[in-house]
PDB file of C-alpha atoms and ligand atoms in Angstrom:
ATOM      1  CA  UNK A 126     -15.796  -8.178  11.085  1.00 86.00           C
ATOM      2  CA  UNK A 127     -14.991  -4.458  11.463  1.00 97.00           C
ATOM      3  CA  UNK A 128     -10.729  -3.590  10.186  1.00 98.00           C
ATOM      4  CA  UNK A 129      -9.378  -1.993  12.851  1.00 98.00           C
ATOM      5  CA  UNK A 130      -7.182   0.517  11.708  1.00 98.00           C
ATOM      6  CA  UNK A 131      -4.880   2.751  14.588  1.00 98.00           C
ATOM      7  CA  UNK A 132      -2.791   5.306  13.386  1.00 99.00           C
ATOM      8  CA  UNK A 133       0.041   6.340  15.808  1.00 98.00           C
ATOM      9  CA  UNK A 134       0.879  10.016  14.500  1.00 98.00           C
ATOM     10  CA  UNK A 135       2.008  13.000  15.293  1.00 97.00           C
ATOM     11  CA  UNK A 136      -0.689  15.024  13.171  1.00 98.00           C
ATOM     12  CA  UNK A 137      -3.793  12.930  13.847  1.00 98.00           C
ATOM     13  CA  UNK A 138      -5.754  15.903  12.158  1.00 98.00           C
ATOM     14  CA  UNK A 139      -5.013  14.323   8.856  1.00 98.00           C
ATOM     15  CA  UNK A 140      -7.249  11.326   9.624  1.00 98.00           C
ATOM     16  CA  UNK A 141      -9.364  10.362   8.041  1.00 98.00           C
ATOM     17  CA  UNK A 142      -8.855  12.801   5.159  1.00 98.00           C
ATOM     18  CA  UNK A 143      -9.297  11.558   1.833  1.00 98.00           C
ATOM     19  CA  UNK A 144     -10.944   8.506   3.424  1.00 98.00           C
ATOM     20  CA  UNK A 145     -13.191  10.015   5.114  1.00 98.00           C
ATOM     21  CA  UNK A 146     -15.100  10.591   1.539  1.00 98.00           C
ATOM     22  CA  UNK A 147     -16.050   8.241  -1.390  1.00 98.00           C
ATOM     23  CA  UNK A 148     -16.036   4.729  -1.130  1.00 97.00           C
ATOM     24  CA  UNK A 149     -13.517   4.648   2.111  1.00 98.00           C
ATOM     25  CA  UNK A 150     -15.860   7.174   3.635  1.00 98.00           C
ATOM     26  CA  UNK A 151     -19.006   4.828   3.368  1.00 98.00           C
ATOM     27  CA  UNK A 152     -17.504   2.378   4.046  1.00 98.00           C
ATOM     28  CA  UNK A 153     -16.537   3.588   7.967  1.00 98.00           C
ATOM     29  CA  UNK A 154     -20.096   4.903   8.524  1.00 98.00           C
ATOM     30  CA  UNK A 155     -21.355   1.339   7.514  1.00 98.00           C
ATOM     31  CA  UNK A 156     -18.915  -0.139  10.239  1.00 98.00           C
ATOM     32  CA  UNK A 157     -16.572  -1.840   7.800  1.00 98.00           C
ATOM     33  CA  UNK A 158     -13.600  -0.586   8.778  1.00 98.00           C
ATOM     34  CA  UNK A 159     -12.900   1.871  12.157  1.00 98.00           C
ATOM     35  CA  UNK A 160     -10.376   4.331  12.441  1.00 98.00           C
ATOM     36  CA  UNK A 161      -8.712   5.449  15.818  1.00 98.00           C
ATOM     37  CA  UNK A 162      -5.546   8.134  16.139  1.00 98.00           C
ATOM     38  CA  UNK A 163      -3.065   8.098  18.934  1.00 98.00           C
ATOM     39  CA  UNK A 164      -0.949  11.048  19.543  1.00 98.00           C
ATOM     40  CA  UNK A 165       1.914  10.000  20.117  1.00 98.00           C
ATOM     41  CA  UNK A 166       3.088  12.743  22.197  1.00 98.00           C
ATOM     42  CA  UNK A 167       1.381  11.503  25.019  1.00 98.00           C
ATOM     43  CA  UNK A 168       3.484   9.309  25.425  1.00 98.00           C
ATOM     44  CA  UNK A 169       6.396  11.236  26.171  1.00 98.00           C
ATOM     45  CA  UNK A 170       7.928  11.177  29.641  1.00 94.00           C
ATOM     46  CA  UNK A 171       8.877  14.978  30.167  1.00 96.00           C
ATOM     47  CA  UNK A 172       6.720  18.168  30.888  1.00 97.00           C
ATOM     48  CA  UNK A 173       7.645  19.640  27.429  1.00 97.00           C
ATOM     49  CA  UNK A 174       6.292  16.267  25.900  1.00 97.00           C
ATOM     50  CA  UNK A 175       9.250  15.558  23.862  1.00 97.00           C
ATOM     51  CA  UNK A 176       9.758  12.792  21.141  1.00 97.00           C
ATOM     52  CA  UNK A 177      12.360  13.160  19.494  1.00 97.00           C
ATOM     53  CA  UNK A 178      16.161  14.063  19.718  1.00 97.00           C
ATOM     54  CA  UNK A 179      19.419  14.841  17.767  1.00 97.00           C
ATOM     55  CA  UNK A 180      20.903  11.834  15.952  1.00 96.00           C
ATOM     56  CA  UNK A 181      23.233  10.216  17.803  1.00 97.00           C
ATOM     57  CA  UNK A 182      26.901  10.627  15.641  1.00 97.00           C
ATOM     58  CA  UNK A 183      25.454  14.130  14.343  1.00 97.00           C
ATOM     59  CA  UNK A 184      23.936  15.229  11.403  1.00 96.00           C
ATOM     60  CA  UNK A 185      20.604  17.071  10.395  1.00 95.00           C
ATOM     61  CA  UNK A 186      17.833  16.655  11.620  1.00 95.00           C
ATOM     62  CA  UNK A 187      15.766  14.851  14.985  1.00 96.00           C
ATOM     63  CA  UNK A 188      14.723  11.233  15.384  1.00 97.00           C
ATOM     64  CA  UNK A 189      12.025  10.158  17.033  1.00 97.00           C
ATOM     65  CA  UNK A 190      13.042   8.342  20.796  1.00 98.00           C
ATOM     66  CA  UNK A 191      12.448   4.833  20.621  1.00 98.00           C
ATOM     67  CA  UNK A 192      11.053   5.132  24.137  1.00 98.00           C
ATOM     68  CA  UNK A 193       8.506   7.216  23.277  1.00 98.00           C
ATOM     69  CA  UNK A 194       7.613   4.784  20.124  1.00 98.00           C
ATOM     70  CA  UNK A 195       7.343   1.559  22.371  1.00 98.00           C
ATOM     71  CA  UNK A 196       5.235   3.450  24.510  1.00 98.00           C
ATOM     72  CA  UNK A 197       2.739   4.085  22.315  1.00 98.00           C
ATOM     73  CA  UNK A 198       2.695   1.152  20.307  1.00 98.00           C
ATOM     74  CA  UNK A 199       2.282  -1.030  23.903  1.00 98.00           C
ATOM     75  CA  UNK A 200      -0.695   0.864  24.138  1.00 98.00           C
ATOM     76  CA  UNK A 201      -2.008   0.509  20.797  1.00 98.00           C
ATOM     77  CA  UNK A 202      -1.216  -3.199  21.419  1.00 98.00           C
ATOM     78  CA  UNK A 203      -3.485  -3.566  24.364  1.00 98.00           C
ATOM     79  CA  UNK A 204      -6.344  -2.521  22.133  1.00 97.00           C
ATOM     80  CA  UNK A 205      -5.347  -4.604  19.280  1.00 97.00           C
ATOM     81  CA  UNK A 206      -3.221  -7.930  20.411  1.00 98.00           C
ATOM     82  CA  UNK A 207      -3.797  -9.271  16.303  1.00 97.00           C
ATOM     83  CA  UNK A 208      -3.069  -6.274  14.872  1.00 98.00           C
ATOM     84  CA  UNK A 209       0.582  -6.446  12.635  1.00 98.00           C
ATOM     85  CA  UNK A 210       2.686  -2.946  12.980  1.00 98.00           C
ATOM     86  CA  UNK A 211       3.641  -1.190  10.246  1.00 98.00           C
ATOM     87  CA  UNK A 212       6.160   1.369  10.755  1.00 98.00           C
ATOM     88  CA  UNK A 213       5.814   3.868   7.333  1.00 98.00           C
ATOM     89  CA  UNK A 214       9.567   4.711   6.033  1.00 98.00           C
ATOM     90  CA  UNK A 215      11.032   5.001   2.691  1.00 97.00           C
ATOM     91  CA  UNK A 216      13.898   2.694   4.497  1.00 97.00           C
ATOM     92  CA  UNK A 217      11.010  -0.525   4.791  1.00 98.00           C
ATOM     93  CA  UNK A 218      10.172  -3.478   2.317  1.00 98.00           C
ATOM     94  CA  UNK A 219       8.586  -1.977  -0.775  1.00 98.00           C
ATOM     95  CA  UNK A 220       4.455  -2.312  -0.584  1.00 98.00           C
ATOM     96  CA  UNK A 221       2.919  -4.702  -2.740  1.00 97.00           C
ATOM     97  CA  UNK A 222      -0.589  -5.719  -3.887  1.00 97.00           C
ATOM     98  CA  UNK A 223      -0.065  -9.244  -2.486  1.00 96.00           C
ATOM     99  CA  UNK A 224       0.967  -7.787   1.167  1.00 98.00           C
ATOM    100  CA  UNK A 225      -2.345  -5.625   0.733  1.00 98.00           C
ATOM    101  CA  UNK A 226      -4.675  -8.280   0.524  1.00 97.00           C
ATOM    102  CA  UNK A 227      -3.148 -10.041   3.061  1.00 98.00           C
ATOM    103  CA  UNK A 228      -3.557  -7.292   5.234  1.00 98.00           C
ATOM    104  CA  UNK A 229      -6.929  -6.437   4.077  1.00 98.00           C
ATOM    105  CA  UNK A 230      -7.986 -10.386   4.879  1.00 98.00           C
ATOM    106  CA  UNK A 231      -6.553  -9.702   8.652  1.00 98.00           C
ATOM    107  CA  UNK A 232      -8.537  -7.900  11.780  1.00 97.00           C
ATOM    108  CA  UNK A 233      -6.719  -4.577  10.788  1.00 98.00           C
ATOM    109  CA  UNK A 234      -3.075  -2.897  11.252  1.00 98.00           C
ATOM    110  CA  UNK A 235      -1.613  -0.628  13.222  1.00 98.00           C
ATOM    111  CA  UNK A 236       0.730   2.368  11.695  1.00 99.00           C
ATOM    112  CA  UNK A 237       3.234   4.102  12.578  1.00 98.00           C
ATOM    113  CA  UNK A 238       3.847   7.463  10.838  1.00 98.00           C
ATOM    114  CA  UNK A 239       7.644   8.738  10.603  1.00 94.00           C
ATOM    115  CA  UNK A 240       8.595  12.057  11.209  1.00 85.00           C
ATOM    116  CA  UNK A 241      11.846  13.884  10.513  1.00 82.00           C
ATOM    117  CA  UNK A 242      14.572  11.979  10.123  1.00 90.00           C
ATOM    118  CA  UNK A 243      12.832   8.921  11.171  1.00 94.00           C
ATOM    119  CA  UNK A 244      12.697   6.627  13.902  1.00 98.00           C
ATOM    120  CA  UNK A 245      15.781   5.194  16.647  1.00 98.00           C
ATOM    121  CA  UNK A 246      16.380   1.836  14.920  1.00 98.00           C
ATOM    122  CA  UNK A 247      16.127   0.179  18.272  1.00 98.00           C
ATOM    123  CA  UNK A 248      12.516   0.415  17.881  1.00 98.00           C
ATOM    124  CA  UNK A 249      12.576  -2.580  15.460  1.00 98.00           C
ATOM    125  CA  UNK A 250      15.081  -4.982  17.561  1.00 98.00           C
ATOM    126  CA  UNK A 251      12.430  -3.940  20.785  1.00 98.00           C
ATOM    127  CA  UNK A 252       9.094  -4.555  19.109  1.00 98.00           C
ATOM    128  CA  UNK A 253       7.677  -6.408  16.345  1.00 98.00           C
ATOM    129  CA  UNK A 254       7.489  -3.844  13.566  1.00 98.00           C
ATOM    130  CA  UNK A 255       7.375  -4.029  10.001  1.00 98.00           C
ATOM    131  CA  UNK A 256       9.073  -1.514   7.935  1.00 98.00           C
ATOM    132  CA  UNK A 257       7.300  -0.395   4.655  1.00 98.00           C
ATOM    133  CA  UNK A 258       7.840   2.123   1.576  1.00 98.00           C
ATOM    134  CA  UNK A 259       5.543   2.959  -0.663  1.00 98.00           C
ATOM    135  CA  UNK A 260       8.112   3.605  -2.840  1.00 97.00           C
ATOM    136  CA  UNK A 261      10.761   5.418  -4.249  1.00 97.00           C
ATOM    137  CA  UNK A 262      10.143   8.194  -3.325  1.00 97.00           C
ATOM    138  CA  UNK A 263      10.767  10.567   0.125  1.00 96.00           C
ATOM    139  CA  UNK A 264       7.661  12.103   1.683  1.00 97.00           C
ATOM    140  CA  UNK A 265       8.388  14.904   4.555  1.00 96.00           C
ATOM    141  CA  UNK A 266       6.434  12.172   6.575  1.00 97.00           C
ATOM    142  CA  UNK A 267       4.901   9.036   7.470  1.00 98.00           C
ATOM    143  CA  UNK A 268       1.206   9.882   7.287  1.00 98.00           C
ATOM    144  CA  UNK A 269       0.209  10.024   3.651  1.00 98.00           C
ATOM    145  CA  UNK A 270       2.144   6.795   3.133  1.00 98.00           C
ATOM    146  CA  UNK A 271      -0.536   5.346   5.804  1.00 98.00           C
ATOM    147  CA  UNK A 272      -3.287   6.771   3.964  1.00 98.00           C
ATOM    148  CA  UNK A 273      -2.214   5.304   0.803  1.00 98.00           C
ATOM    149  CA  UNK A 274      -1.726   1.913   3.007  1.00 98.00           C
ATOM    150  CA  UNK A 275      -5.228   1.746   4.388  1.00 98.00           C
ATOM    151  CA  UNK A 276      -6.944   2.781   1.113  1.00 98.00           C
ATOM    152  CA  UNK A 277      -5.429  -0.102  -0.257  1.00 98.00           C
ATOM    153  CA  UNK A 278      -6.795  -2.234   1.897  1.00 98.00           C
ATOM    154  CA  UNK A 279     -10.121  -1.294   2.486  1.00 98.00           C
ATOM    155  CA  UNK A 280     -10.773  -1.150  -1.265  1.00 98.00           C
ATOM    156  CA  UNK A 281     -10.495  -4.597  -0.201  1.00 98.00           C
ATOM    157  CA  UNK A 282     -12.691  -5.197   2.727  1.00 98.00           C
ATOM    158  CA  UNK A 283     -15.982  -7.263   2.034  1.00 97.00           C
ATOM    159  CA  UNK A 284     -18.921  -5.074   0.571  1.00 97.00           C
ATOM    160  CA  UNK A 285     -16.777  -2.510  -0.028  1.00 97.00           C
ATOM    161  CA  UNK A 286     -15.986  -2.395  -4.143  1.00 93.00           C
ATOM    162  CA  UNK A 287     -18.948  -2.615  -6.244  1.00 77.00           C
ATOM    163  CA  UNK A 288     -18.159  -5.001  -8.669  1.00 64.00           C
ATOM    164  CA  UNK A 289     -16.517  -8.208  -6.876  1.00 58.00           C
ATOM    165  CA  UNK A 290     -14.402  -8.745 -10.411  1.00 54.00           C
ATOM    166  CA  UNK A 291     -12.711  -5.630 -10.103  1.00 54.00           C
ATOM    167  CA  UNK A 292     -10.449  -6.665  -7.493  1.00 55.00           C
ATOM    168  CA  UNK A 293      -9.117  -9.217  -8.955  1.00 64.00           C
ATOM    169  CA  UNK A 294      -8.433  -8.457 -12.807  1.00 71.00           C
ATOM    170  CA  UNK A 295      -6.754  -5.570 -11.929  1.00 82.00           C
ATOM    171  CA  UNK A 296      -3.006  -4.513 -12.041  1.00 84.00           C
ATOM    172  CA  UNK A 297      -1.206  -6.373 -10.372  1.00 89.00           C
ATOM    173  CA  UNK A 298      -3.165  -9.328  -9.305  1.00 79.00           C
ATOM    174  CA  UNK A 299      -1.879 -11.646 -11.475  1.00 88.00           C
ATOM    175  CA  UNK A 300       2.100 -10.270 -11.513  1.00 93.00           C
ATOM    176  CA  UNK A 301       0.951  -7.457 -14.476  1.00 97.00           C
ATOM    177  CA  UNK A 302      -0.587  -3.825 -15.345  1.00 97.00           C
ATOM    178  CA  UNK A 303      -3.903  -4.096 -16.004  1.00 97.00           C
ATOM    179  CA  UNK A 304      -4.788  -3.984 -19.912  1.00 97.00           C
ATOM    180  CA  UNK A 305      -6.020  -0.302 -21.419  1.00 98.00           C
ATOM    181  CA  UNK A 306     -10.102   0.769 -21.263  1.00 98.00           C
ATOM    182  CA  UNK A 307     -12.100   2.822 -22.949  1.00 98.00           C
ATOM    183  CA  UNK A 308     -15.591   4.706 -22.947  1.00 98.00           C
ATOM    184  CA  UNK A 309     -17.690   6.579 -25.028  1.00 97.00           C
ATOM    185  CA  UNK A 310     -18.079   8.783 -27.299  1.00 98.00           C
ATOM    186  CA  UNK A 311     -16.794   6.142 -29.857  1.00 97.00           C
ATOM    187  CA  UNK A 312     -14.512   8.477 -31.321  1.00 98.00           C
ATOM    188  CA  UNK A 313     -12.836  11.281 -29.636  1.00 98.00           C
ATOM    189  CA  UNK A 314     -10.526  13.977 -31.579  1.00 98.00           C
ATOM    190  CA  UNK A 315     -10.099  11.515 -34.235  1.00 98.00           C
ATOM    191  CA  UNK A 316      -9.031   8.839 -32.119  1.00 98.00           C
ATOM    192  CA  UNK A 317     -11.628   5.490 -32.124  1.00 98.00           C
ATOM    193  CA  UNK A 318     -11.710   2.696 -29.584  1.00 98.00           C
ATOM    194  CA  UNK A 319      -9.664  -0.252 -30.577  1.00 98.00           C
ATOM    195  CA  UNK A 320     -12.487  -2.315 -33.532  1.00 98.00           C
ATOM    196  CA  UNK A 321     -12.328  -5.778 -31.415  1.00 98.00           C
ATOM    197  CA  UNK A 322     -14.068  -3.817 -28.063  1.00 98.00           C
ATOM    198  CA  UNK A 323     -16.692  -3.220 -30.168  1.00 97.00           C
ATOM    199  CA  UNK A 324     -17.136  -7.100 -31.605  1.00 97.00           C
ATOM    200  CA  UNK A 325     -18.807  -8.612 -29.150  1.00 98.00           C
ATOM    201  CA  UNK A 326     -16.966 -11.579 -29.472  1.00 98.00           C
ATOM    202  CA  UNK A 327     -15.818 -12.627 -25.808  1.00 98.00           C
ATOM    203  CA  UNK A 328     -13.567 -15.123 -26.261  1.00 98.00           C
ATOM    204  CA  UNK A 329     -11.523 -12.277 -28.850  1.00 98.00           C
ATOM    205  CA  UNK A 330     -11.694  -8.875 -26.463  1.00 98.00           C
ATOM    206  CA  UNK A 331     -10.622 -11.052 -23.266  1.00 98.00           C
ATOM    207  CA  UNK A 332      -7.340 -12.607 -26.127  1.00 98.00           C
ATOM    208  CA  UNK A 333      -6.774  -8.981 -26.733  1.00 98.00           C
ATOM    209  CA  UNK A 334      -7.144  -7.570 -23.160  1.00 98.00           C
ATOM    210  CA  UNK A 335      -4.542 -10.184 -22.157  1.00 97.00           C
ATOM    211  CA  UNK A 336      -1.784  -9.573 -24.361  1.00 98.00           C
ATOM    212  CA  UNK A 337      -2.443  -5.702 -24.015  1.00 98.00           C
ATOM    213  CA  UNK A 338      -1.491  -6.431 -20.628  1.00 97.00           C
ATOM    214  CA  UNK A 339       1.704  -8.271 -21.457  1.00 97.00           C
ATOM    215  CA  UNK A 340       2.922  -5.689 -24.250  1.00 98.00           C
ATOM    216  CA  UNK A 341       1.949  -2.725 -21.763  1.00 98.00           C
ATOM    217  CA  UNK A 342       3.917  -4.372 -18.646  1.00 98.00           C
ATOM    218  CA  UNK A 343       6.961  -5.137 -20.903  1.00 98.00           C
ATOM    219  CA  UNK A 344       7.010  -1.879 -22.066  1.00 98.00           C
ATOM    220  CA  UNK A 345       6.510   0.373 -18.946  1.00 98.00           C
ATOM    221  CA  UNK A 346       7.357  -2.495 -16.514  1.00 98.00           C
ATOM    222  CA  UNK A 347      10.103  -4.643 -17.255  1.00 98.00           C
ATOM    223  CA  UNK A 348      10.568  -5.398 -13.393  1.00 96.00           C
ATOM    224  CA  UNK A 349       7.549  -6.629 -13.634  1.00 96.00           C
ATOM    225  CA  UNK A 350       7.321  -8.082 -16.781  1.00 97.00           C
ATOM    226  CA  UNK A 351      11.117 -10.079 -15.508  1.00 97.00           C
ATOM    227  CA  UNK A 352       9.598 -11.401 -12.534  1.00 95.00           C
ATOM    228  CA  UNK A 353       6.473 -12.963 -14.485  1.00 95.00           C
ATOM    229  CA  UNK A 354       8.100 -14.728 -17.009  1.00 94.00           C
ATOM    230  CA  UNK A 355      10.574 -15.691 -14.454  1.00 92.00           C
ATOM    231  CA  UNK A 356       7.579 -17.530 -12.214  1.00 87.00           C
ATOM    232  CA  UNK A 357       6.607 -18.581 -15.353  1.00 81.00           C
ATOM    233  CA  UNK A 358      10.006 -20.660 -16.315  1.00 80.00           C
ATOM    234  CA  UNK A 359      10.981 -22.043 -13.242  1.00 70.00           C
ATOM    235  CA  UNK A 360       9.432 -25.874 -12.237  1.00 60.00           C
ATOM    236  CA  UNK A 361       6.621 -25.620  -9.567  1.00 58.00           C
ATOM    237  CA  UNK A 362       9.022 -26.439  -6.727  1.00 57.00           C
ATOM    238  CA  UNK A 363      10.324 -22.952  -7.431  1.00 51.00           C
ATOM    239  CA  UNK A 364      13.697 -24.645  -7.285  1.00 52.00           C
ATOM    240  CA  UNK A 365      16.097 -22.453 -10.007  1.00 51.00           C
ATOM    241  CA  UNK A 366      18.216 -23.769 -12.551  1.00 48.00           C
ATOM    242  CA  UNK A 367      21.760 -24.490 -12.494  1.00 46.00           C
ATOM    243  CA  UNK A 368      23.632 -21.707 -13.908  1.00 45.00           C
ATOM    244  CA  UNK A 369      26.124 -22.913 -16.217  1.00 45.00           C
ATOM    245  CA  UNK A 370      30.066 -21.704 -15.815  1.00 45.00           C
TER     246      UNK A 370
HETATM  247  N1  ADE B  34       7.927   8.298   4.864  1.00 74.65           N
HETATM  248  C1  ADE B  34       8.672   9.104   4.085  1.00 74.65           C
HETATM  249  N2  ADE B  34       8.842   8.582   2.871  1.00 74.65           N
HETATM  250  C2  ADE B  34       8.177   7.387   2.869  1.00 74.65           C
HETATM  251  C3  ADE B  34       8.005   6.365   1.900  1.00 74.65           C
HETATM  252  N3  ADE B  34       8.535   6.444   0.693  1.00 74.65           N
HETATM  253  N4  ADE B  34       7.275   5.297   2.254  1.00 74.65           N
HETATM  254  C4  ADE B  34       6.748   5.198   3.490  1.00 74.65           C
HETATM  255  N5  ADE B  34       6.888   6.127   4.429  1.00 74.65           N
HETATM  256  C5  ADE B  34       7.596   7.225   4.136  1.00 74.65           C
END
């Protein structure tokens, strides 16, 4: 099955970009994944091809005319009835590792790239759209978020990663950062790799990989680290425990 990925964009000349290289890059001339761009300016409904306007209220700034939006994502619907949309905005549901692979295990996604001030919030009571951040962060746009997005998932995609394991023991598979490596030489500016990588005892490196993990995610993490030993306390049911007054 080939991931359909559609882009809806003002700028489709960023696409692929950095996926169009490396192991994203291979990956579309083998057929794993397909790429198409819509311009969203043709959908707009006047000669000048507008698609955005002043915020209603005032302020700085255009936002993009949720006319215009529905427009084009009807027509990327057409093409792509299965496909969830994602609308990219530092106002959506923070991107995780568990919505990627979901994603990646679908028939692809359609994106929506923000410009501006961002989009006429009518566009989410009108059409099934999922907002999404990649983080904290405010990017002058939409479209490097999708990049980020899609190489995510097709990291993912079947026959894409080399080694199957790395997918899974990596950060953030199993609620943690993934635990510290190390190459040759053996010792760098006085600096050696940690003794027990070098053992060759199994059962000790993967004891020591795993609560590298832990110490590293407390440390740098506590979010993280919170939520884990939170799933980790609570009863299967996922029912919580009665605070006490
Ligand atoms: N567009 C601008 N900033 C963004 C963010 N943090 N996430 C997704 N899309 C964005």
């Amino acid at each position: 099955m080939t991931f359909a990925a559609t882009v809806l964009t003002l700028y489709p000349e960023m696409f692929p970009g950095p996926l169009g290289v490396s192991l994203a890059g291979r990956a579309r001339d083998e057929g794993k994944w397909s790429l198409e761009t819509v311009q969203m300016r043709d959908f707009a409904i006047d000669k000048h091809r507008t698609v955005d306007d002043t915020p209603a209220g005032g302020g700085a700034g255009m936002v993009l005319r949720a006319d215009v939006l529905a427009a084009a994502i009807d027509y990327a619907r057409t093409a792509h009835p299965d496909a969830p949309v994602i609308a990219m905005t530092p106002r959506g549901k923070p991107l995780t590792q568990a919505r990627v692979r979901e994603l990646a295990a679908g028939h692809g996604v359609t994106i929506l790239c923000g410009r501006f001030e961002g989009f006429d919030e009518r566009i989410f009571a009108g059409r099934q759209v999922e907002e999404v951040s990649i983080g904290d962060i405010v990017l002058s746009g939409g479209e490097p978020a999708a990049l980020m997005l899609l190489d995510a998932c097709i990291r993912l995609l079947p026959g894409v990663m080399g080694a199957p394991s790395s997918g899974s023991e990596e950060s953030f598979e199993n609620g943690l950062l993934e635990y510290p490596h190390y190459t040759r030489p053996q010792e760098w500016e006085g600096r050696a790799i940690p003794e027990v990588l070098r053992s060759g005892d199994h059962a000790k490196i993967a004891a020591w990989r795993k609560s590298q993990s832990e110490i590293d995610t407390r440390l740098r993490r506590p979010d993280l680290w919170e939520r884990h030993e939170g799933a980790r306390v609570l009863p299967a049911s996922g029912a919580r425990r009665e605070k006490k007054d």
